[in-house]
Amino acid sequence: RSSAASDVYKRQKQQQAFFMTQNLNNAFNAQPAENAEQPEELLIPIDISRCYGNNKQRAVHIINTVAKNSPLGRELLENVAKEGYQIAMFGACGWGGMVSESTKILSLNCCFSDNQLMQIIGHEARHVQQFTNGIDSDCNHYTFKGAVMSHRAKEADAEAASCAVCYEMKQNGVDGPWKEFEADVPLIAKGFMAACKDEKAPVTHKMLQGGFEGWYQNEEMVLRYEYGYLRDGGLNYSWDERNHPETYYIKPVTSRQIVETVCRDPAGKCYWSDNPDVLEQPEKLAITESTLKKCRQAFMIRKNGFNLEEDKTYQTLPLREELKAQKQKPANSNSSMPAAAVARLMAARRGR
């Protein structure tokens, strides 16, 4: 999970350096004290056999603290156990956690603090629940437009859920994860809390929507995922014969189908039921010029090299640069247009 801005990124790197030194020194050199307290027992039967040395007890503490203090967190972790995932902890740089549906491993970076990992495990466990509910873990199997909608929605929802977990923990007196979350991704925390009328109240649909919207407001984060997973990831993979190119960009999917699968409250109800087409908003669909160029290149290679039909849904997506230029026009400009008109203009400019 990427940090929100450069200053936050620097703060994380400093924390990582400290915890890497501390945790890696201890991970394989754990010596039981003569009068050591009885080890904490795992409350949820998740396989933590890939956590070694001191990291095993750290994993137990993280899982138990979340489960004890957040009803949503407990639900997510119970699903991780039910689905047969293992939790692994090891040192790395550049990421806090990740999850693989194919290997069924949820990985945590032991160089992060426990408070950070409590929010991160909520994020990654939410991805597991998304897979359980039926979203494709590889969004690039959808049409390219579907890939843009689904991948961004998965990340925005995972952050909204992580925010909700930290909020519930704070309500129960464990505020460390919330402080870390608020410092790391302030736009998400701000959007979530803007809809909160009473800090003692349970999580509402509007609060989850606010956190979800906060993810999209962080352009740096959106672009990191666009470049890393869509442009430099899926599009490049889609013309490699080892990856079965015929399986890429073929499944149609709508905004409603995505949010009804991904964006659910603890009762299983869609928290975007009042606006199921939310992912069709131009700002949520926009891609950069470099991603558009990569689409053209990728689909030409797929057509010429593998005789695969072009997925033209990418041609309907607005360009981020043009949307930004439109917003920057003076308020009294006679050429201002609604977002739908901007999208139509861009389609015409691309010669379609």
XYZ file of C-alpha atoms in Angstrom:
352
model
C 0.000 0.000 0.000
C 1.605 3.239 -1.173
C 1.870 6.306 1.054
C -0.130 9.420 0.239
C 2.598 11.966 -0.399
C 6.372 12.367 -0.461
C 6.665 13.546 3.148
C 4.614 10.591 4.339
C 6.761 8.298 2.179
C 9.925 9.652 3.842
C 8.370 9.099 7.272
C 7.556 5.501 6.359
C 11.094 4.857 5.072
C 12.566 6.164 8.317
C 10.219 3.959 10.329
C 11.012 0.986 8.105
C 14.741 1.466 8.646
C 14.267 1.466 12.416
C 11.938 -1.509 12.547
C 13.993 -3.448 9.982
C 17.048 -3.187 12.221
C 15.051 -4.024 15.334
C 12.949 -6.835 13.929
C 15.492 -8.566 11.743
C 17.964 -8.655 14.617
C 15.349 -10.322 16.790
C 13.454 -12.479 14.313
C 15.917 -15.365 14.310
C 17.524 -14.818 17.701
C 14.613 -15.171 20.083
C 15.809 -16.481 23.447
C 13.104 -17.412 25.981
C 13.540 -15.681 29.313
C 13.539 -17.815 32.443
C 10.383 -16.138 33.752
C 8.834 -15.348 30.393
C 5.103 -14.777 30.308
C 2.932 -17.442 28.759
C 2.776 -16.837 24.974
C -0.434 -15.279 23.742
C -2.791 -17.804 22.162
C -4.142 -17.196 18.679
C -7.846 -16.327 18.825
C -8.549 -17.093 15.171
C -7.225 -20.338 13.629
C -5.132 -18.770 10.872
C -2.019 -20.622 9.721
C 0.967 -18.481 10.775
C 3.610 -21.153 10.171
C 5.359 -18.799 7.726
C 6.071 -16.356 10.568
C 9.388 -17.198 12.188
C 11.113 -16.310 15.457
C 9.685 -13.267 17.198
C 7.488 -12.590 14.201
C 5.263 -15.499 15.180
C 4.247 -13.810 18.433
C 4.004 -10.478 16.654
C 1.537 -12.058 14.215
C -0.477 -13.486 17.114
C -0.564 -10.102 18.847
C -1.595 -8.266 15.657
C -4.350 -10.738 14.790
C -5.677 -10.903 18.350
C -5.668 -7.129 18.885
C -7.622 -6.553 15.693
C -10.043 -9.400 16.437
C -10.699 -8.228 19.999
C -11.289 -4.588 19.169
C -12.894 -4.445 15.731
C -16.005 -6.438 14.781
C -15.253 -5.829 11.109
C -11.617 -6.778 11.604
C -12.636 -10.039 13.266
C -15.044 -10.816 10.423
C -12.313 -10.228 7.846
C -9.755 -12.350 9.695
C -12.234 -15.175 10.233
C -12.783 -15.203 6.488
C -9.011 -15.386 5.937
C -8.969 -18.516 8.115
C -12.074 -19.970 6.470
C -10.582 -19.537 2.996
C -7.398 -21.366 4.045
C -4.921 -18.501 3.701
C -1.560 -18.473 5.467
C -0.023 -15.352 6.951
C 3.677 -14.756 6.329
C 5.932 -12.087 7.841
C 9.316 -11.126 6.440
C 11.415 -8.041 5.794
C 11.136 -6.124 2.530
C 11.261 -2.602 1.127
C 8.614 -0.607 -0.692
C 5.429 -2.282 0.478
C 3.597 -3.058 3.701
C 1.516 -6.054 2.707
C 0.237 -8.112 -0.206
C -2.043 -11.065 -0.814
C -2.131 -13.758 -3.490
C -5.287 -15.702 -4.270
C -3.327 -18.335 -6.225
C -0.894 -19.182 -3.402
C -3.305 -18.241 -0.603
C -0.616 -16.303 1.244
C -1.195 -12.958 2.966
C 2.217 -11.351 3.457
C 3.114 -8.652 5.961
C 6.334 -6.641 6.055
C 7.858 -7.161 9.490
C 9.810 -3.907 9.090
C 6.600 -1.985 9.793
C 5.378 -1.362 13.340
C 2.568 -3.395 14.887
C 0.206 -0.409 14.675
C 0.933 -0.068 10.968
C 0.487 -3.792 10.387
C -2.888 -3.778 12.139
C -4.216 -1.379 9.508
C -2.406 -3.224 6.705
C -3.780 -6.625 7.684
C -7.278 -5.118 7.546
C -6.580 -3.907 3.998
C -5.201 -7.244 2.786
C -7.883 -9.293 4.558
C -10.479 -7.155 2.802
C -8.964 -8.224 -0.529
C -9.460 -11.841 0.520
C -13.116 -11.097 1.229
C -13.435 -9.425 -2.171
C -12.130 -12.616 -3.816
C -14.537 -14.682 -1.717
C -17.430 -12.533 -2.911
C -16.527 -13.190 -6.531
C -14.374 -10.375 -7.912
C -11.577 -11.589 -10.186
C -8.257 -11.214 -8.360
C -6.653 -10.413 -11.734
C -8.622 -7.420 -12.965
C -6.957 -7.677 -16.384
C -9.305 -10.520 -17.322
C -12.050 -7.906 -17.586
C -12.240 -5.478 -20.496
C -9.715 -2.687 -20.092
C -12.415 -0.321 -18.864
C -13.540 -3.040 -16.473
C -9.945 -3.455 -15.300
C -9.693 0.257 -14.528
C -12.990 0.269 -12.637
C -12.461 -2.969 -10.720
C -8.839 -2.495 -9.734
C -9.381 1.002 -8.429
C -12.583 -0.006 -6.652
C -10.834 -2.934 -4.955
C -8.121 -0.660 -3.602
C -10.479 2.139 -2.591
C -12.741 -0.333 -0.798
C -9.829 -2.076 0.929
C -8.671 1.270 2.273
C -12.189 2.221 3.363
C -12.470 -1.116 5.181
C -9.055 -0.686 6.792
C -10.133 2.773 7.916
C -13.289 1.280 9.445
C -11.230 -1.348 11.292
C -8.951 1.339 12.763
C -11.982 3.460 13.675
C -13.592 0.575 15.563
C -10.333 -0.155 17.367
C -10.084 3.487 18.382
C -13.618 3.291 19.795
C -12.404 0.420 21.989
C -9.386 2.316 23.306
C -6.735 1.104 20.845
C -5.941 4.278 18.931
C -2.427 3.520 17.643
C -3.583 2.043 14.301
C -5.936 4.989 13.718
C -3.153 7.509 14.322
C -0.925 5.689 11.841
C -3.732 5.458 9.281
C -4.633 9.133 9.611
C -0.989 10.161 9.202
C -0.412 7.814 6.258
C -3.551 8.461 4.187
C -5.163 11.655 5.525
C -7.571 12.118 2.608
C -9.167 8.734 3.257
C -9.424 9.329 7.005
C -10.807 12.817 6.405
C -13.455 11.579 3.956
C -14.458 8.792 6.338
C -14.780 11.066 9.366
C -16.564 13.840 7.445
C -19.609 11.565 7.359
C -19.294 10.631 11.046
C -21.783 12.520 13.199
C -20.841 10.797 16.439
C -17.446 9.179 17.082
C -19.157 6.582 19.240
C -21.542 5.575 16.469
C -21.090 2.425 14.348
C -19.709 2.567 10.816
C -22.263 3.772 8.264
C -22.568 3.545 4.479
C -21.760 7.242 4.171
C -18.568 6.820 6.184
C -17.431 3.971 3.943
C -18.328 6.039 0.888
C -16.281 8.933 2.266
C -13.224 6.743 2.756
C -13.702 5.224 -0.693
C -13.861 8.674 -2.315
C -10.774 9.755 -0.372
C -8.709 7.113 -2.157
C -9.540 8.609 -5.565
C -8.647 12.095 -4.343
C -5.056 10.978 -3.790
C -3.755 11.347 -7.345
C -0.281 10.082 -6.485
C -1.695 6.825 -5.188
C -4.094 6.408 -8.112
C -1.250 6.905 -10.593
C 1.066 4.463 -8.810
C -1.550 1.764 -9.156
C -2.383 2.748 -12.735
C 1.241 2.549 -13.815
C 2.231 -0.438 -11.704
C -0.773 -2.707 -12.272
C -2.534 -1.526 -15.427
C 0.007 0.120 -17.742
C 3.264 -1.636 -16.845
C 1.583 -4.747 -15.473
C -1.453 -6.124 -17.261
C -0.872 -4.526 -20.664
C 2.694 -5.843 -20.818
C 1.674 -9.294 -19.606
C -1.157 -9.481 -22.125
C 1.101 -10.038 -25.126
C 3.383 -12.632 -23.496
C 2.385 -16.063 -24.799
C 3.349 -17.627 -21.460
C 0.483 -15.692 -19.836
C -2.248 -16.953 -22.195
C -3.036 -13.641 -23.949
C -6.451 -14.948 -24.980
C -7.578 -14.696 -21.341
C -6.911 -10.945 -21.111
C -9.467 -8.155 -21.602
C -12.428 -10.322 -22.506
C -14.947 -10.246 -19.626
C -17.471 -7.393 -19.620
C -18.347 -5.958 -16.223
C -20.384 -2.961 -15.057
C -19.995 -0.492 -12.233
C -23.049 -1.981 -10.518
C -21.638 -5.514 -10.692
C -18.331 -4.364 -9.227
C -19.670 -2.327 -6.308
C -22.269 -4.963 -5.430
C -19.469 -7.541 -5.240
C -16.716 -5.464 -3.659
C -18.289 -2.660 -1.640
C -20.189 -4.390 1.144
C -20.883 -3.467 4.745
C -20.556 -6.018 7.577
C -24.161 -7.114 6.936
C -23.286 -7.936 3.328
C -25.219 -4.986 1.862
C -23.703 -2.782 -0.843
C -22.789 0.595 0.611
C -23.072 2.140 -2.874
C -26.656 0.930 -3.384
C -27.755 4.578 -3.614
C -25.331 5.190 -6.504
C -24.334 1.886 -8.163
C -22.957 3.674 -11.250
C -20.431 5.603 -9.167
C -17.492 4.041 -11.049
C -18.717 5.592 -14.309
C -17.769 9.077 -13.117
C -15.147 10.556 -15.488
C -12.681 11.257 -12.674
C -12.806 7.593 -11.647
C -12.312 6.347 -15.209
C -9.597 8.752 -16.338
C -6.264 7.390 -17.567
C -3.081 9.214 -18.524
C -1.793 9.792 -22.037
C 1.041 7.303 -21.409
C -1.459 4.595 -20.470
C -3.495 5.344 -23.599
C -0.359 4.954 -25.740
C 0.444 1.643 -24.042
C -3.124 0.447 -24.764
C -2.716 1.192 -28.453
C 0.624 -0.612 -28.543
C -0.592 -3.627 -26.557
C -3.759 -4.198 -28.558
C -1.876 -3.834 -31.858
C 0.632 -6.488 -30.759
C -2.172 -8.761 -29.555
C -3.992 -8.399 -32.887
C -0.938 -8.845 -35.121
C 0.812 -11.457 -33.017
C -2.068 -13.550 -31.723
C -4.986 -12.591 -33.972
C -6.914 -11.372 -30.935
C -9.769 -8.933 -31.354
C -9.083 -5.443 -30.039
C -10.827 -4.485 -26.824
C -12.006 -1.005 -27.719
C -13.313 -0.075 -24.282
C -10.063 1.787 -23.567
C -11.044 4.230 -26.305
C -14.021 5.413 -24.240
C -11.955 6.455 -21.217
C -11.315 10.156 -20.572
C -7.778 11.461 -20.342
C -6.618 12.721 -16.957
C -4.621 15.542 -18.540
C -7.664 16.860 -20.421
C -9.934 16.668 -17.393
C -7.382 18.634 -15.359
C -7.037 21.235 -18.112
C -10.810 21.630 -18.249
C -11.011 22.151 -14.482
C -8.301 24.800 -14.605
C -10.226 26.993 -17.055
C -11.542 30.281 -15.588
C -14.972 30.038 -14.004
C -16.364 32.615 -16.489
C -15.003 30.756 -19.521
C -17.595 30.378 -22.258
C -16.091 27.060 -23.291
C -16.755 25.178 -20.081
C -18.471 21.827 -20.615
C -19.885 19.089 -18.409
C -17.770 15.979 -17.906
C -19.861 13.929 -20.360
C -19.202 16.482 -23.093
C -15.492 16.433 -22.302
C -15.484 12.655 -22.704
C -17.254 12.932 -26.083
C -14.749 15.529 -27.245
C -11.829 13.306 -26.293
C -13.339 10.411 -28.183
C -13.577 12.582 -31.268
C -9.970 13.738 -30.870
C -8.810 10.139 -30.891
C -10.348 9.659 -34.308
C -13.139 7.251 -33.417
